[in-house]
Short mmCIF file of C-alpha atoms in Angstrom, two decimals:
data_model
loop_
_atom_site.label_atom_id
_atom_site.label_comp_id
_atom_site.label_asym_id
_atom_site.label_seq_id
_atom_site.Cartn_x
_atom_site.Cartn_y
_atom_site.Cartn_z
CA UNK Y 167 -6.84 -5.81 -156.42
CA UNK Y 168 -5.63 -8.62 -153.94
CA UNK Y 169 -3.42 -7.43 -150.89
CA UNK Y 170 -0.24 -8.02 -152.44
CA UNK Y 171 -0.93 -6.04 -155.50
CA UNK Y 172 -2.52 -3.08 -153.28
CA UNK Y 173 0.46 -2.87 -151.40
CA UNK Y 174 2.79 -2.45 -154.44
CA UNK Y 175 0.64 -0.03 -155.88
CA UNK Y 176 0.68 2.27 -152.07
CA UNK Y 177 4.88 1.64 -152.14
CA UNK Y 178 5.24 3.16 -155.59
CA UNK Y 179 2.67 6.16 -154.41
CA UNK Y 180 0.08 4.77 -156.76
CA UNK Y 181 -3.35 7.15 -156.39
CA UNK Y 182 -5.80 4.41 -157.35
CA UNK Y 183 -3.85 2.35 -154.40
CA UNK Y 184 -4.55 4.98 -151.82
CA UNK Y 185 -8.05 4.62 -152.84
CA UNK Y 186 -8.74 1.38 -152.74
CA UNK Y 187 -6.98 1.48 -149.14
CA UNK Y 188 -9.53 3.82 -148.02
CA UNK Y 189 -11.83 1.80 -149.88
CA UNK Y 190 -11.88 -1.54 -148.21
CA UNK Y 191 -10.95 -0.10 -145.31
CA UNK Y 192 -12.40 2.75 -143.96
CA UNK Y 193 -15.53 1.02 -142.53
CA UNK Y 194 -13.32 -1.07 -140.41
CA UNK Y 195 -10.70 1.71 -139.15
CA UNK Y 196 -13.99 4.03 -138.43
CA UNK Y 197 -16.18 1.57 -135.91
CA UNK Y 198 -12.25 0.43 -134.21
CA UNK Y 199 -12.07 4.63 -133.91
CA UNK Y 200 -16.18 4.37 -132.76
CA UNK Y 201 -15.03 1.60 -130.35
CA UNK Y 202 -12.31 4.19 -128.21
CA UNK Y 203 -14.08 7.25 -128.73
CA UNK Y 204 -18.20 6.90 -129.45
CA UNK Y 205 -18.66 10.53 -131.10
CA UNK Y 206 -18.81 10.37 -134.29
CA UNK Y 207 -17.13 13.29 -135.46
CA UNK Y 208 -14.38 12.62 -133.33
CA UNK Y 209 -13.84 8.96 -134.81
CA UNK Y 210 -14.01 10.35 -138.23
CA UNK Y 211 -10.81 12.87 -137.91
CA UNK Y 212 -9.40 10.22 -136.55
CA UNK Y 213 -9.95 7.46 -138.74
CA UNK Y 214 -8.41 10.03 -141.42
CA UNK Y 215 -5.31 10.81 -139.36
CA UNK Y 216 -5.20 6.95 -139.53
CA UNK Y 217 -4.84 6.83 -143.36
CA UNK Y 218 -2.53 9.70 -143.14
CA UNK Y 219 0.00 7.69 -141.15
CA UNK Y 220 -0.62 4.70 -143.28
CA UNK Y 221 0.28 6.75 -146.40
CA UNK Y 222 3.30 8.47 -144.51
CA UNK Y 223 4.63 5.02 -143.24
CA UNK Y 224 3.96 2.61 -145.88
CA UNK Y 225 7.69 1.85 -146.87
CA UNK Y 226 8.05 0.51 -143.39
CA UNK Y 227 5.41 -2.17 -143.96
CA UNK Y 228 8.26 -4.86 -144.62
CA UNK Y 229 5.12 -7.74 -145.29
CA UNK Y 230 5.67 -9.52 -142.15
CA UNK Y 231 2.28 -9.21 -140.95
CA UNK Y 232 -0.92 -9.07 -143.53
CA UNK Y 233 -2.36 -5.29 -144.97
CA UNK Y 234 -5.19 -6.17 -142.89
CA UNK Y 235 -3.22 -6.55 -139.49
CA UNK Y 236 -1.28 -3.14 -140.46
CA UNK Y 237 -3.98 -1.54 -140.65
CA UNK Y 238 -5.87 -2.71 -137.49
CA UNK Y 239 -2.50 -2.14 -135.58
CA UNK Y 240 -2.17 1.46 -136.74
CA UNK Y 241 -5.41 2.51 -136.05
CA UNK Y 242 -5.36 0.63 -132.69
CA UNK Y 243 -2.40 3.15 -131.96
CA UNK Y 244 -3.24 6.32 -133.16
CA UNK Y 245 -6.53 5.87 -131.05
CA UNK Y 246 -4.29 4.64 -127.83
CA UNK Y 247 -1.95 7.52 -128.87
CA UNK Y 248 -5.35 9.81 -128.66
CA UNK Y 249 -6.03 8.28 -125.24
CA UNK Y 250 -2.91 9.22 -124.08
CA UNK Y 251 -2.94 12.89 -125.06
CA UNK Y 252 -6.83 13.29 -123.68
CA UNK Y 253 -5.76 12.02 -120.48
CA UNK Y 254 -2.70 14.71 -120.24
CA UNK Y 255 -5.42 16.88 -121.42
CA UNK Y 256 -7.96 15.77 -118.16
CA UNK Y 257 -4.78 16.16 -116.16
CA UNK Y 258 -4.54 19.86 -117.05
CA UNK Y 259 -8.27 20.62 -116.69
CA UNK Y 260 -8.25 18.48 -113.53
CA UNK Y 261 -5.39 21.42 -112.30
CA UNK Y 262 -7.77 24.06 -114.14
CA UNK Y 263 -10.94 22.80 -112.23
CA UNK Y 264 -8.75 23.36 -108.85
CA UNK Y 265 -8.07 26.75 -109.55
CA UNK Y 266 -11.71 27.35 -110.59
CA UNK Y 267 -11.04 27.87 -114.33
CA UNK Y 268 -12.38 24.45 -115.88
CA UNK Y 269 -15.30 21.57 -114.80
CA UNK Y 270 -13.64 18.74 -115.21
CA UNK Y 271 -15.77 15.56 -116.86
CA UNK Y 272 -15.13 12.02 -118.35
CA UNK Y 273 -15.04 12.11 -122.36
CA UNK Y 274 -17.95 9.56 -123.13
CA UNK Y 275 -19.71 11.08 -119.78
CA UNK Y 276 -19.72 14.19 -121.07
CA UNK Y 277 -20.18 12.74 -125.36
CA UNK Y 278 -21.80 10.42 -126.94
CA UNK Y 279 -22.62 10.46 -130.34
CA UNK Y 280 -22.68 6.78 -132.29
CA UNK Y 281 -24.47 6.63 -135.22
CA UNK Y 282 -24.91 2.85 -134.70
CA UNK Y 283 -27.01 3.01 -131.29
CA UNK Y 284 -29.92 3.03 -131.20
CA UNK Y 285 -32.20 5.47 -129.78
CA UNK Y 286 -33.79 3.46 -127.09
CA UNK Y 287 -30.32 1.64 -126.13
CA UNK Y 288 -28.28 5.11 -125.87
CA UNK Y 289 -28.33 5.29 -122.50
CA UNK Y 290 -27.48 1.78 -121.36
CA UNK Y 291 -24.99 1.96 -124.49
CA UNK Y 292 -23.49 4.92 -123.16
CA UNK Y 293 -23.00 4.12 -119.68
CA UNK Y 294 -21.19 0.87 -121.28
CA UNK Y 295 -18.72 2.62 -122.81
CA UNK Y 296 -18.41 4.77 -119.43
CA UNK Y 297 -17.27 1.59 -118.09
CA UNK Y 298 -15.47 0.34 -121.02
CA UNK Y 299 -13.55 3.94 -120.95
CA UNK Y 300 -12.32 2.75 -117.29
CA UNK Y 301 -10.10 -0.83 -118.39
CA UNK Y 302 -6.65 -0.76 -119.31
CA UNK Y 303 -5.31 0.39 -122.69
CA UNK Y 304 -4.58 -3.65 -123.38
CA UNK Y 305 -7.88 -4.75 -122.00
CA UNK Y 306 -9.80 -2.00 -123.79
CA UNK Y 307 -8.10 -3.21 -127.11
CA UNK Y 308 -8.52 -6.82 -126.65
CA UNK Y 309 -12.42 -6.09 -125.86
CA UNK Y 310 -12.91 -3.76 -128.78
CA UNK Y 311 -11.54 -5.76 -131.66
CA UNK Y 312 -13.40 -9.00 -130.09
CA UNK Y 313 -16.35 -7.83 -129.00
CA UNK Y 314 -17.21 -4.80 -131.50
CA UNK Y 315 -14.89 -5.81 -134.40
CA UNK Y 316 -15.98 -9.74 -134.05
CA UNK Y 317 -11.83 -10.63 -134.56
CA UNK Y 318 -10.18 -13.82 -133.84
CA UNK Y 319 -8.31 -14.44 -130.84
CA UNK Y 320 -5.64 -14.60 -133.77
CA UNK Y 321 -5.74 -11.78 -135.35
CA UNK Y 322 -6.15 -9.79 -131.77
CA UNK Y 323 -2.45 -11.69 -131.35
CA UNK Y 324 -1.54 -10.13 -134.72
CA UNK Y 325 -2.82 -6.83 -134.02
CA UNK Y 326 -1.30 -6.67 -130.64
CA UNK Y 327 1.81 -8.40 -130.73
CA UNK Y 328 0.92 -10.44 -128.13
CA UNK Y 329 0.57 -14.48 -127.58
CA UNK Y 330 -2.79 -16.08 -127.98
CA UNK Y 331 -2.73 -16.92 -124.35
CA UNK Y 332 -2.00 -13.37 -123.27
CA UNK Y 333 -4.99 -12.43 -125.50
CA UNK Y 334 -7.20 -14.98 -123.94
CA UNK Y 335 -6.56 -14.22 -120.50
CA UNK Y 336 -6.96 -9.83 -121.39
CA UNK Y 337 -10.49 -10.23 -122.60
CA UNK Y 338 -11.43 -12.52 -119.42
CA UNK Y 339 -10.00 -9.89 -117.38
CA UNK Y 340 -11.29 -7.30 -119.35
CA UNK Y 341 -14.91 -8.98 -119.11
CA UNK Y 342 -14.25 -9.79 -115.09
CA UNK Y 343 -13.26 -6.36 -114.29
CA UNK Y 344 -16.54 -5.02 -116.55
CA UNK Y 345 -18.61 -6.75 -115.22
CA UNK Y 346 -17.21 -5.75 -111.68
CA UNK Y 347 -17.06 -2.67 -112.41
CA UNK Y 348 -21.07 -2.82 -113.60
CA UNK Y 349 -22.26 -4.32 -110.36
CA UNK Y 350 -20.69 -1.58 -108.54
CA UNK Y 351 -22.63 1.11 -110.21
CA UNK Y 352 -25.55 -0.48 -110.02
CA UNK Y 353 -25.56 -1.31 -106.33
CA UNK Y 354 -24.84 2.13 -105.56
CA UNK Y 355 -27.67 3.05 -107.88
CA UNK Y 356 -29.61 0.91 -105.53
CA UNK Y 357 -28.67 2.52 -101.99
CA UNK Z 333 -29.08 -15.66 -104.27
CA UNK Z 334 -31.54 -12.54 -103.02
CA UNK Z 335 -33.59 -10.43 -105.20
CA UNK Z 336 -31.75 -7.30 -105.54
CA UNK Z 337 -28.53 -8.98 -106.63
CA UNK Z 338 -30.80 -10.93 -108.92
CA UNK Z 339 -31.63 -7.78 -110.41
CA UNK Z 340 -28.23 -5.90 -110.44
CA UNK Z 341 -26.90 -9.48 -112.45
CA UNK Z 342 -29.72 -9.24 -114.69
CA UNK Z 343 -29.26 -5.39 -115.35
CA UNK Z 344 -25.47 -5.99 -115.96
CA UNK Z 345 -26.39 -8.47 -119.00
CA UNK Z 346 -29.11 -6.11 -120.30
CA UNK Z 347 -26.09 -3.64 -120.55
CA UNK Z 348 -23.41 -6.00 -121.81
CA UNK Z 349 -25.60 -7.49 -123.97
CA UNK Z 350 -26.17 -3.86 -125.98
CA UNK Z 351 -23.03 -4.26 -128.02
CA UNK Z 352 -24.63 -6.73 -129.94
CA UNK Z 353 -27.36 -4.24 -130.85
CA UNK Z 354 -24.73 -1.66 -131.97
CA UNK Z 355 -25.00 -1.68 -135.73
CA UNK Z 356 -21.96 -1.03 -137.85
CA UNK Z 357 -21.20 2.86 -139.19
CA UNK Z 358 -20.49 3.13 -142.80
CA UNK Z 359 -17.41 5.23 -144.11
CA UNK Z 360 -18.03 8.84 -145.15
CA UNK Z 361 -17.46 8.94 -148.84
CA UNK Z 362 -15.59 12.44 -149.42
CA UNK Z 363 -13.18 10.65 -146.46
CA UNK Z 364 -10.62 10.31 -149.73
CA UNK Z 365 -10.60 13.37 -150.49
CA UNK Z 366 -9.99 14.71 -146.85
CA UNK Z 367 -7.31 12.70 -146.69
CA UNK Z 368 -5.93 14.04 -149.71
CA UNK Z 369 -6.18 17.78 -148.60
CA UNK Z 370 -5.14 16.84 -145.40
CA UNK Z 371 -1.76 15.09 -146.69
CA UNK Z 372 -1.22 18.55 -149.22
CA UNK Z 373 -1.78 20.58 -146.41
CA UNK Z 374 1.14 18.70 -144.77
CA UNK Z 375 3.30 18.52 -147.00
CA UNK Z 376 2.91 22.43 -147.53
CA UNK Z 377 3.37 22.56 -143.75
CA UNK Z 378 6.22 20.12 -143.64
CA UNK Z 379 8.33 22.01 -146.37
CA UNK Z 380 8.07 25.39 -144.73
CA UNK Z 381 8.84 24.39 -141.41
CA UNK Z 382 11.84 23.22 -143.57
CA UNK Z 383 12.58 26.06 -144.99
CA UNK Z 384 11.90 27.87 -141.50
CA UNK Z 385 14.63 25.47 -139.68
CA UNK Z 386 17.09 26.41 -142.74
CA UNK Z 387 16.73 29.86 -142.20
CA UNK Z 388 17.32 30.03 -138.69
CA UNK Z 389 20.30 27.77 -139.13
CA UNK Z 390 22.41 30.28 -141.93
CA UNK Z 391 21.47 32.74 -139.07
CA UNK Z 392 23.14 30.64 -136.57
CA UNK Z 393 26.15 30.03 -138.36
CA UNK Z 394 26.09 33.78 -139.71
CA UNK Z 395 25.89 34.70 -135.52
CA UNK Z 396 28.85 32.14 -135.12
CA UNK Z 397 30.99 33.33 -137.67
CA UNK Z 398 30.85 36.96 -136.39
CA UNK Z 399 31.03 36.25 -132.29
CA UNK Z 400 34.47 34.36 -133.29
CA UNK Z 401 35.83 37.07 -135.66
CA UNK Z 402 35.24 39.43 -133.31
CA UNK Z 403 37.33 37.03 -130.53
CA UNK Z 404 40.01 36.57 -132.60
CA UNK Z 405 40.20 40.29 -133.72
CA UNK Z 406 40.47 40.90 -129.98
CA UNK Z 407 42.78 38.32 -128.99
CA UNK Z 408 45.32 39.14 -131.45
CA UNK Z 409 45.17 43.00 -130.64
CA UNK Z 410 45.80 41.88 -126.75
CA UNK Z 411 48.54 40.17 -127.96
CA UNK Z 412 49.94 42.98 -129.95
CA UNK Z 413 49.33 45.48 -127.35
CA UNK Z 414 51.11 42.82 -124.49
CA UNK Z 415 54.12 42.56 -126.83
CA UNK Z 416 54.38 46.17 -127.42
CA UNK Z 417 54.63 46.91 -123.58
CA UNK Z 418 57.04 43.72 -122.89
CA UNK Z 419 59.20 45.77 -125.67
CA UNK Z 420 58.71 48.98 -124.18
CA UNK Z 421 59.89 47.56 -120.72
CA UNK Z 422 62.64 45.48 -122.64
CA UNK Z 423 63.92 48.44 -124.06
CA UNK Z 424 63.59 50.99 -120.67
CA UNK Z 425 65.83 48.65 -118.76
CA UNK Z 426 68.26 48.48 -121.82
CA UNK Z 427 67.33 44.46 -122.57
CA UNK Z 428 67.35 44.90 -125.84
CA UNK Z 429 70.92 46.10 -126.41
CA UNK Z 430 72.36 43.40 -124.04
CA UNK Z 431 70.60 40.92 -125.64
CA UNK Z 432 72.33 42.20 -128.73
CA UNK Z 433 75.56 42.00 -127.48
CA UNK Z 434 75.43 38.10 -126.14
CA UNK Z 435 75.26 37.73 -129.81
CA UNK Z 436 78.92 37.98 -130.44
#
């Protein structure tokens, strides 16, 4: 089934058309999810509350951008949307760990679970994504869908609703302020 | 450029360079069928909520309906009760009659 024929099927509630959505794209929506939070259970819930919201919003997917974009820009979302509620989460334990009732740790500090690293690379993986964890929301994005997902500059633009120049000039900053943020671990490591 | 920042450059590649060693997860295959449970228990959810809000809106309107019965009862006996005295007086001072009269 081509794109155009998978989304008629999804607007008139077709069951074979929610399957094939989950189908072809399921592996992609799971490693963006793997990308913003590297535990794999947690990815998983989320990459279902993704399809969810595709299947609950489908009738506003007016065609303007392709399936494939959709999709990347709702799962991009939800996991932003995730961010956001973890960090007024962190906010409360922060207030908790004041008071004595909480400890208060990072999310990847404290996790990390991905199936895809390797056993010797976890720890240099994981402090990565420490870092990674640290960018901006756009610069985060930009990274993940270039550097994990292997996108084009364009379809970043797609997915973020942003101009190819924009896009260009997030993932240098995003790489600058890694990088940055890198040496100054490791030159404290060093002291 | 000195040793140790040699190093801390060369350590920063080594760790950037790990995403390209991250291998891709495959998709759970039961994930359709979560979804599908997931989406019945929501709709489940959805529709008593629904029924919940529906509920506590008759009640509302039911709460409505009796607070301004109740005002209106009240009202109108004040107003009989203030036109009964203003009759009483009216008729102590001998209004009435004279007002009677002025109709000739």
């Amino acid at each position: 089934m081509n794109d155009q024929n998978l989304l008629t099927a999804l607007q008139t509630g077709s069951e074979q058309g929610y399957k094939e959505l989950v189908d072809n794209y399921q592996e992609k929506v799971l490693n963006i999810c793997l990308g913003y939070f590297p535990v794999y259970q947690d990815a998983e819930d989320l990459t279902q509350e993704v399809f969810v919201k595709l299947f609950e919003t489908i009738d506003n997917f007016r065609g303007e951008a392709s399936l494939s974009t959709w999709v990347y820009r709702v799962a991009v979302n939800k996991c932003l949307e995730k961010i956001r509620y973890r960090k007024r989460g962190k906010r409360m334990a922060f207030f908790q760990s004041l008071i004595g009732l909480e400890e208060h740790a990072g999310h990847v500090a404290s996790h990390f679970d991905h199936p895809g690293v390797a056993l010797e690379n976890k720890e240099r993986t994981q402090l990565l994504y420490q870092h990674i964890e640290r960018l901006s929301d756009k610069q985060r994005t930009a990274f993940i869908l270039h550097r994990m997902e292997g996108l084009s500059y364009q379809e970043i633009a797609g997915i973020m609703e942003v101009s190819l120049s924009s896009v260009e000039s997030l993932l240098f900053r995003a790489k600058q302020n890694l990088k940055k943020s890198l040496r100054y671990y490791y030159e404290k490591q060093m002291i | 450029m000195d040793k140790p920042r040699q190093d801390i450059e060369s350590e920063i590649e080594r760790t950037l360079s790990t995403l390209d060693e991250v291998e891709r997860v495959s998709g759970n295959p039961f994930l359709y069928t979560r979804i599908q449970e997931q989406m019945r228990q929501s709709k489940t959810g959805s529709s008593s909520k629904r029924a919940a809000a529906w509920s506590l809106a008759f009640a509302v309107l039911l709460l409505l309906v009796n607070i301004s019965s109740v005002l209106m009862y009240y009202q109108k006996s004040v107003q009989a009760d203030q036109a009964a005295g203003i009759e009483a007086i009216a008729s102590e001072y001998g209004l009435l009659d004279q007002e009677e009269d002025w109709e000739y």
